[in-house]
Tab-separated table of C-alpha atoms in Angstrom:
chain	number	residue	atom	x	y	z
A	1	MET	CA	-95.954	-38.932	180.758
A	2	LYS	CA	-98.252	-39.484	177.807
A	3	ILE	CA	-97.408	-38.078	174.374
A	4	ALA	CA	-99.914	-37.697	171.539
A	5	PHE	CA	-97.809	-37.339	168.388
A	6	TYR	CA	-99.446	-36.395	165.062
A	7	GLY	CA	-97.078	-37.039	162.153
A	8	SER	CA	-96.839	-38.250	158.558
A	9	SER	CA	-96.055	-41.921	159.166
A	10	LEU	CA	-94.136	-44.067	161.590
A	11	LEU	CA	-94.890	-47.298	159.740
A	12	SER	CA	-93.833	-46.323	156.223
A	13	SER	CA	-90.865	-44.492	154.741
A	14	TYR	CA	-92.603	-44.329	151.350
A	15	TRP	CA	-92.462	-40.654	150.259
A	16	ASN	CA	-91.735	-39.992	153.922
A	17	GLY	CA	-88.142	-39.164	154.756
A	18	ALA	CA	-89.066	-38.326	158.358
A	19	ALA	CA	-89.838	-41.976	159.203
A	20	THR	CA	-86.293	-42.759	160.355
A	21	TYR	CA	-86.250	-39.628	162.530
A	22	TYR	CA	-89.588	-40.447	164.145
A	23	ARG	CA	-88.644	-44.064	164.788
A	24	GLY	CA	-85.267	-43.371	166.316
A	25	LEU	CA	-86.314	-40.480	168.498
A	26	LEU	CA	-89.635	-41.847	169.723
A	27	ASN	CA	-88.130	-45.268	170.447
A	28	ALA	CA	-85.468	-43.578	172.562
A	29	LEU	CA	-88.095	-41.486	174.373
A	30	ALA	CA	-90.153	-44.610	175.064
A	31	LYS	CA	-87.088	-46.150	176.711
A	32	ARG	CA	-87.041	-43.128	178.995
A	33	GLY	CA	-90.559	-43.960	180.179
A	34	TYR	CA	-92.811	-41.988	177.830
A	35	ASP	CA	-96.148	-43.531	176.806
A	36	ILE	CA	-96.513	-42.567	173.133
A	37	VAL	CA	-99.428	-42.729	170.707
A	38	PHE	CA	-98.539	-41.872	167.104
A	39	TYR	CA	-101.398	-40.754	164.827
A	40	GLU	CA	-100.859	-41.016	161.068
A	41	PRO	CA	-103.273	-40.602	158.142
A	42	ASP	CA	-103.831	-43.293	155.539
A	43	ALA	CA	-102.462	-41.149	152.704
A	44	PHE	CA	-100.079	-41.333	149.707
A	45	ASP	CA	-100.304	-45.156	149.612
A	46	ARG	CA	-97.976	-45.328	152.600
A	47	GLN	CA	-99.961	-48.080	154.293
A	48	LYS	CA	-99.480	-50.224	151.175
A	49	HIS	CA	-95.730	-49.734	151.484
A	50	ARG	CA	-95.111	-50.314	155.183
A	51	ASP	CA	-91.532	-51.216	156.006
A	52	ILE	CA	-92.188	-51.917	159.676
A	53	GLU	CA	-95.182	-53.180	161.597
A	54	ALA	CA	-96.482	-51.375	164.674
A	55	PRO	CA	-93.691	-51.465	167.277
A	56	ASP	CA	-94.116	-52.537	170.876
A	57	TRP	CA	-92.714	-49.249	172.173
A	58	CYS	CA	-95.434	-47.070	170.657
A	59	THR	CA	-99.138	-47.319	169.889
A	60	VAL	CA	-99.836	-46.405	166.254
A	61	VAL	CA	-103.276	-45.192	165.203
A	62	VAL	CA	-103.854	-45.057	161.429
A	63	TYR	CA	-106.871	-42.924	160.519
A	64	GLU	CA	-108.724	-42.305	157.279
A	65	ALA	CA	-107.748	-39.176	155.398
A	66	THR	CA	-111.149	-37.564	155.933
A	67	PRO	CA	-112.192	-34.478	157.936
A	68	HIS	CA	-114.364	-36.624	160.234
A	69	ALA	CA	-111.561	-39.050	161.093
A	70	LEU	CA	-109.161	-36.148	161.586
A	71	MET	CA	-111.462	-34.579	164.174
A	72	GLN	CA	-111.853	-37.920	165.949
A	73	VAL	CA	-108.125	-38.411	166.441
A	74	ALA	CA	-107.562	-34.736	167.241
A	75	ALA	CA	-110.012	-35.074	170.148
A	76	ARG	CA	-107.695	-37.673	171.675
A	77	ALA	CA	-105.149	-34.944	172.315
A	78	ALA	CA	-107.093	-34.327	175.522
A	79	GLN	CA	-105.717	-37.616	176.892
A	80	ALA	CA	-102.056	-36.527	176.670
A	81	ASP	CA	-99.647	-34.584	178.850
A	82	ILE	CA	-97.645	-33.587	175.765
A	83	VAL	CA	-99.301	-32.893	172.409
A	84	VAL	CA	-97.075	-32.806	169.340
A	85	LYS	CA	-98.161	-31.766	165.851
A	86	ALA	CA	-95.408	-32.325	163.282
A	87	SER	CA	-95.135	-30.459	160.016
A	88	GLY	CA	-95.852	-32.268	156.758
A	89	VAL	CA	-98.455	-34.726	158.034
A	90	GLY	CA	-99.881	-34.691	154.527
A	91	PHE	CA	-103.624	-34.321	155.097
A	92	GLU	CA	-105.222	-31.045	156.185
A	93	ASP	CA	-102.208	-29.978	158.219
A	94	ASP	CA	-103.608	-26.584	159.185
A	95	ALA	CA	-106.951	-28.010	160.291
A	96	LEU	CA	-105.192	-30.733	162.270
A	97	LEU	CA	-102.978	-28.230	164.088
A	98	ARG	CA	-105.940	-26.064	165.061
A	99	ALA	CA	-107.925	-29.089	166.213
A	100	VAL	CA	-105.224	-30.628	168.400
A	101	LEU	CA	-104.526	-27.268	170.028
A	102	ASP	CA	-108.243	-26.803	170.679
A	103	HIS	CA	-108.479	-30.226	172.329
A	104	ALA	CA	-105.237	-30.173	174.308
A	105	ARG	CA	-105.696	-29.767	178.052
A	106	PRO	CA	-104.815	-26.318	179.433
A	107	ASN	CA	-101.924	-27.787	181.445
A	108	ALA	CA	-100.565	-29.906	178.561
A	109	LEU	CA	-97.303	-29.029	176.825
A	110	THR	CA	-98.088	-28.214	173.181
A	111	VAL	CA	-95.363	-28.614	170.579
A	112	PHE	CA	-95.059	-27.830	166.877
A	113	TRP	CA	-92.311	-30.128	165.603
A	114	ASP	CA	-91.032	-28.902	162.257
A	115	VAL	CA	-89.294	-31.600	160.212
A	116	ASP	CA	-88.624	-29.185	157.331
A	117	ALA	CA	-87.996	-25.818	158.967
A	118	PRO	CA	-86.353	-24.017	156.007
A	119	ALA	CA	-89.308	-24.856	153.741
A	120	THR	CA	-91.892	-23.999	156.399
A	121	LEU	CA	-90.270	-20.669	157.149
A	122	ASN	CA	-90.147	-19.861	153.446
A	123	GLU	CA	-93.923	-20.439	153.285
A	124	LEU	CA	-94.462	-18.142	156.255
A	125	ARG	CA	-92.328	-15.394	154.718
A	126	ASN	CA	-94.371	-15.521	151.516
A	127	ASP	CA	-97.809	-15.789	153.125
A	128	PRO	CA	-98.634	-13.382	155.964
A	129	ASP	CA	-102.065	-15.021	156.268
A	130	HIS	CA	-100.710	-18.545	156.721
A	131	PRO	CA	-102.574	-20.232	159.612
A	132	LEU	CA	-99.309	-21.201	161.256
A	133	HIS	CA	-98.630	-17.543	162.127
A	134	GLU	CA	-101.533	-17.579	164.577
A	135	ALA	CA	-100.784	-21.108	165.795
A	136	LEU	CA	-97.224	-20.150	166.767
A	137	THR	CA	-98.635	-17.809	169.393
A	138	ARG	CA	-100.579	-20.724	170.904
A	139	VAL	CA	-97.961	-23.476	171.122
A	140	ASP	CA	-95.584	-23.660	174.068
A	141	LEU	CA	-92.604	-24.861	172.087
A	142	VAL	CA	-91.234	-25.291	168.570
A	143	LEU	CA	-88.800	-28.138	167.985
A	144	THR	CA	-87.093	-28.506	164.617
A	145	TYR	CA	-85.402	-31.289	162.682
A	146	GLY	CA	-82.488	-28.923	162.092
A	147	GLY	CA	-81.628	-25.418	161.043
A	148	GLY	CA	-79.361	-24.042	163.746
A	149	ASP	CA	-79.435	-20.446	164.954
A	150	PRO	CA	-80.955	-18.983	161.748
A	151	VAL	CA	-84.088	-21.091	162.229
A	152	VAL	CA	-84.234	-20.398	165.970
A	153	TRP	CA	-83.994	-16.636	165.451
A	154	GLU	CA	-86.637	-16.591	162.742
A	155	TYR	CA	-89.130	-18.691	164.686
A	156	ARG	CA	-88.718	-16.458	167.714
A	157	ALA	CA	-89.201	-13.380	165.538
A	158	LEU	CA	-92.456	-14.920	164.304
A	159	GLY	CA	-93.773	-15.234	167.854
A	160	ALA	CA	-92.653	-18.688	169.001
A	161	ALA	CA	-92.118	-18.748	172.764
A	162	GLU	CA	-89.150	-21.082	172.371
A	163	CYS	CA	-87.448	-22.886	169.468
A	164	ILE	CA	-84.845	-25.619	169.835
A	165	PRO	CA	-83.271	-27.787	167.090
A	166	ILE	CA	-83.345	-31.543	167.664
A	167	TYR	CA	-81.063	-32.862	164.953
A	168	ASN	CA	-81.236	-36.117	163.080
A	169	ALA	CA	-79.141	-38.896	164.529
A	170	LEU	CA	-78.346	-42.610	164.431
A	171	ASP	CA	-80.333	-45.507	165.823
A	172	PRO	CA	-77.655	-48.236	166.020
A	173	GLU	CA	-80.341	-50.895	166.409
A	174	THR	CA	-81.623	-50.254	162.883
A	175	HIS	CA	-78.667	-48.725	161.017
A	176	HIS	CA	-75.360	-50.535	161.388
A	177	PRO	CA	-72.696	-52.328	159.319
A	178	VAL	CA	-73.837	-55.439	157.419
A	179	ALA	CA	-72.450	-57.652	154.674
A	180	SER	CA	-72.407	-56.183	151.169
A	181	ASN	CA	-74.725	-57.353	148.383
A	182	SER	CA	-73.944	-57.375	144.666
A	183	ARG	CA	-77.374	-55.872	143.935
A	184	PHE	CA	-76.023	-52.521	145.147
A	185	ALA	CA	-72.486	-52.802	143.793
A	186	CYS	CA	-71.238	-49.546	142.249
A	187	ASP	CA	-68.746	-46.745	142.723
A	188	LEU	CA	-71.209	-44.072	143.908
A	189	ALA	CA	-74.818	-44.444	145.053
A	190	PHE	CA	-77.466	-41.838	145.790
A	191	LEU	CA	-80.759	-42.493	147.560
A	192	GLY	CA	-83.496	-39.872	147.403
A	193	ASN	CA	-86.963	-39.315	145.996
A	194	ARG	CA	-87.407	-37.016	143.013
A	195	LEU	CA	-88.466	-33.677	144.485
A	196	PRO	CA	-88.810	-30.303	142.732
A	197	ASP	CA	-86.501	-28.510	145.159
A	198	ARG	CA	-83.716	-31.095	144.843
A	199	GLU	CA	-83.800	-32.278	141.227
A	200	ALA	CA	-81.461	-29.599	139.878
A	201	ARG	CA	-78.925	-30.446	142.586
A	202	VAL	CA	-79.199	-34.160	141.785
A	203	GLU	CA	-78.463	-33.268	138.179
A	204	ALA	CA	-75.430	-31.213	139.189
A	205	PHE	CA	-73.963	-33.395	141.948
A	206	PHE	CA	-74.840	-36.877	140.675
A	207	LEU	CA	-75.784	-37.080	137.008
A	208	GLU	CA	-73.165	-34.673	135.679
A	209	PRO	CA	-70.326	-36.524	137.461
A	210	ALA	CA	-71.730	-39.771	136.052
A	211	ARG	CA	-71.501	-38.355	132.531
A	212	ALA	CA	-67.916	-37.283	133.220
A	213	LEU	CA	-66.857	-40.689	134.551
A	214	ASP	CA	-67.697	-43.236	131.856
A	215	GLY	CA	-65.750	-46.008	133.545
A	216	HIS	CA	-67.537	-45.671	136.890
A	217	ARG	CA	-70.840	-47.249	137.913
A	218	PHE	CA	-73.548	-45.165	139.583
A	219	LEU	CA	-76.670	-46.347	141.414
A	220	LEU	CA	-79.834	-44.255	141.916
A	221	GLY	CA	-82.442	-45.271	144.480
A	222	GLY	CA	-85.726	-43.551	145.288
A	223	SER	CA	-89.161	-42.944	143.828
A	224	GLY	CA	-90.141	-40.770	140.881
A	225	TRP	CA	-87.106	-41.109	138.611
A	226	GLY	CA	-88.688	-43.473	136.069
A	227	ASP	CA	-89.055	-40.932	133.252
A	228	LYS	CA	-85.837	-39.035	133.966
A	229	PRO	CA	-83.209	-39.400	131.204
A	230	LEU	CA	-80.153	-41.008	132.820
A	231	PRO	CA	-76.590	-41.585	131.642
A	232	SER	CA	-75.890	-45.157	130.533
A	233	ASN	CA	-73.686	-45.839	133.574
A	234	VAL	CA	-76.480	-44.933	136.034
A	235	THR	CA	-78.848	-47.691	137.181
A	236	TRP	CA	-82.173	-46.712	138.777
A	237	ILE	CA	-83.594	-49.277	141.216
A	238	GLY	CA	-86.716	-47.498	142.478
A	239	HIS	CA	-87.860	-47.199	146.083
A	240	VAL	CA	-85.466	-48.690	148.613
A	241	GLY	CA	-87.199	-49.638	151.850
A	242	THR	CA	-85.643	-48.888	155.216
A	243	ARG	CA	-84.779	-52.556	155.759
A	244	ASP	CA	-82.400	-52.346	152.767
A	245	HIS	CA	-80.716	-49.056	153.678
A	246	ASN	CA	-77.804	-50.690	155.504
A	247	VAL	CA	-76.771	-52.885	152.600
A	248	PHE	CA	-77.410	-50.032	150.157
A	249	ASN	CA	-74.957	-47.914	152.162
A	250	VAL	CA	-72.189	-50.440	152.802
A	251	THR	CA	-71.930	-51.994	149.334
A	252	PRO	CA	-70.851	-49.057	147.093
A	253	LYS	CA	-67.401	-47.566	147.385
A	254	ALA	CA	-69.104	-44.310	148.436
A	255	VAL	CA	-72.597	-42.912	148.906
A	256	LEU	CA	-73.745	-39.391	148.160
A	257	ASN	CA	-75.870	-37.002	150.206
A	258	ILE	CA	-77.592	-34.185	148.296
A	259	SER	CA	-79.496	-31.572	150.274
A	260	ARG	CA	-82.702	-30.018	149.051
A	261	ASP	CA	-82.415	-26.383	147.957
A	262	SER	CA	-83.872	-24.937	151.153
A	263	MET	CA	-81.784	-27.152	153.441
A	264	ALA	CA	-78.568	-26.322	151.573
A	265	ALA	CA	-79.308	-22.585	151.612
A	266	ASN	CA	-80.057	-22.567	155.337
A	267	GLY	CA	-77.369	-25.011	156.506
A	268	PHE	CA	-77.212	-26.855	159.837
A	269	SER	CA	-79.668	-29.430	158.462
A	270	PRO	CA	-78.079	-32.882	158.116
A	271	ALA	CA	-80.504	-35.338	156.523
A	272	THR	CA	-81.356	-38.674	158.111
A	273	ARG	CA	-79.367	-40.263	155.260
A	274	VAL	CA	-76.159	-38.724	156.659
A	275	PHE	CA	-76.459	-40.614	159.927
A	276	GLU	CA	-77.848	-43.764	158.324
A	277	ALA	CA	-74.827	-43.964	156.033
A	278	ALA	CA	-72.321	-43.121	158.772
A	279	GLY	CA	-73.953	-45.661	161.074
A	280	ALA	CA	-73.438	-48.362	158.465
A	281	GLY	CA	-69.781	-47.413	158.144
A	282	ALA	CA	-70.179	-45.989	154.633
A	283	CYS	CA	-67.863	-43.486	153.022
A	284	LEU	CA	-70.133	-40.488	152.637
A	285	VAL	CA	-69.728	-37.690	150.090
A	286	THR	CA	-71.964	-34.682	150.729
A	287	ASP	CA	-72.756	-31.454	148.961
A	288	ALA	CA	-71.371	-28.505	150.906
A	289	TRP	CA	-73.613	-26.869	153.513
A	290	LEU	CA	-72.998	-24.549	156.418
A	291	GLY	CA	-72.373	-26.385	159.666
A	292	VAL	CA	-71.326	-29.784	158.313
A	293	GLU	CA	-68.205	-29.722	160.501
A	294	ILE	CA	-70.396	-29.681	163.642
A	295	PHE	CA	-71.507	-33.206	162.857
A	296	LEU	CA	-68.633	-34.862	160.952
A	297	THR	CA	-65.071	-33.728	160.253
A	298	PRO	CA	-64.517	-32.964	156.528
A	299	GLY	CA	-61.687	-34.955	154.979
A	300	GLU	CA	-61.596	-37.440	157.849
A	301	GLU	CA	-65.170	-38.553	158.578
A	302	ILE	CA	-66.942	-37.191	155.495
A	303	LEU	CA	-65.972	-35.839	152.054
A	304	VAL	CA	-67.448	-32.481	151.039
A	305	ALA	CA	-68.084	-31.412	147.435
A	306	ARG	CA	-68.816	-27.848	146.367
A	307	ASP	CA	-70.181	-28.933	142.979
A	308	GLY	CA	-70.338	-31.793	140.521
A	309	ALA	CA	-66.742	-31.274	139.437
A	310	ASP	CA	-65.649	-31.868	143.021
A	311	VAL	CA	-67.715	-35.068	143.157
A	312	ALA	CA	-66.076	-36.301	139.946
A	313	GLU	CA	-62.587	-35.502	141.267
A	314	ILE	CA	-63.308	-37.230	144.582
A	315	MET	CA	-64.421	-40.381	142.777
A	316	ARG	CA	-61.414	-40.328	140.420
A	317	THR	CA	-58.973	-40.313	143.327
A	318	LEU	CA	-60.833	-42.196	146.078
A	319	SER	CA	-59.205	-45.532	146.807
A	320	PRO	CA	-61.128	-48.406	148.405
A	321	SER	CA	-58.826	-48.326	151.445
A	322	ARG	CA	-59.369	-44.591	152.033
A	323	ALA	CA	-63.120	-45.013	151.564
A	324	ARG	CA	-63.140	-47.729	154.235
A	325	ALA	CA	-61.091	-45.570	156.618
A	326	ILE	CA	-63.468	-42.615	156.230
A	327	GLY	CA	-66.466	-44.855	156.783
A	328	ALA	CA	-64.948	-46.346	159.929
A	329	ALA	CA	-64.142	-42.897	161.313
A	330	ALA	CA	-67.682	-41.701	160.607
A	331	LEU	CA	-69.127	-44.722	162.416
A	332	ARG	CA	-67.009	-44.037	165.508
A	333	ARG	CA	-68.075	-40.380	165.543
A	334	VAL	CA	-71.809	-40.901	165.232
A	335	LEU	CA	-71.809	-43.648	167.866
A	336	ALA	CA	-70.038	-41.279	170.252
A	337	ASP	CA	-71.887	-38.017	169.554
A	338	HIS	CA	-74.962	-38.463	167.383
A	339	THR	CA	-77.330	-41.182	168.560
A	340	TYR	CA	-81.060	-40.868	169.159
A	341	THR	CA	-80.389	-41.859	172.767
A	342	LEU	CA	-78.472	-38.605	173.158
A	343	ARG	CA	-81.131	-36.614	171.293
A	344	ALA	CA	-83.838	-38.110	173.524
A	345	GLU	CA	-81.915	-37.036	176.620
A	346	LEU	CA	-82.108	-33.472	175.345
A	347	VAL	CA	-85.816	-33.706	174.526
A	348	ASP	CA	-86.548	-35.264	177.911
A	349	ALA	CA	-84.712	-32.421	179.655
A	350	ILE	CA	-86.675	-29.838	177.636
A	351	PHE	CA	-90.009	-31.444	178.489
A	352	ARG	CA	-89.200	-31.812	182.187
A	353	ARG	CA	-87.910	-28.253	182.426
A	354	HIS	CA	-91.246	-27.022	181.087
A	355	PHE	CA	-93.294	-28.929	183.647
A	356	GLU	CA	-90.976	-27.955	186.507
A	357	SER	CA	-91.368	-24.319	185.475
A	358	GLU	CA	-95.149	-24.710	185.408
A	359	LYS	CA	-95.095	-26.197	188.917
A	360	ALA	CA	-92.918	-23.383	190.209
A	361	GLU	CA	-95.229	-20.750	188.773
A	362	ALA	CA	-98.294	-22.464	190.256
A	363	ALA	CA	-96.653	-22.538	193.697
A	364	GLU	CA	-95.938	-18.789	193.733
């Protein structure tokens, strides 16, 4: 079956946290026989910061961020059996969604794939005239990057025919243990772009513990932090490309996950970083969020902090041997239960169930 997938970027993770998710999941679907074309706009300088070239398992079409080019690629939805419009494409999202739905064949499966469901739902709550309200009545299926039952219930209440979470996971081909590198040596590292709905939590969970632990070294990776006042024991290294994520994760004694405000409030939304770090065998410390125990066991496979004081206490008492043991346990767990191969099996079953149901209805 042919999939037309309209998303932010497959080729670049620059200001694009969904890249790892797209790559892992679509690669796994391609291995199951899907013929995929990924359409991404040339926006936010992402094409200048590619961290992979076009893969052999997917055709990538990069289009100009103009209304004319958008309509040209949207028309190609007519060639697909499955048409997917992701959230957060980054150029005229509402117009793109309307256009791909207009061009999709009547018998095609149409999907809105939300890679930031808590934020999207917050927009819909605050804007009754948001174009997505009408679009939800037109799509066959909503898939989400996370969110659990609260997201499913709310999407159904808004008119979605069906909503199913497809959680982040691990691609062992790209995220795995490697040798350490002194460039990333520290006690605690955090990787994340500077975003308005996460900055206060970065201050609380990362910078405040750094101020409290003078004798510890902290490493900050990600874009946008250049003018942020930092404690003297925090080193900012800027954007870290996907190819360096493994060594970034394995070198520090521990790495920190900090959820954005909306993700933390909703729960059931593990970031790609969680599985990247676990897949590299890192000792992961995360801010507390509802549902974490579904993915990794607190105290054994992941360390959970309620606030910055907890982070500081964890780092005061965490020995290198315990950190290694937690990282090894996390690696075993994600390889067993949380790979994109397993997620793709679920997506494949969802897609096939839809088409089998359509055939059954046509035969009646």
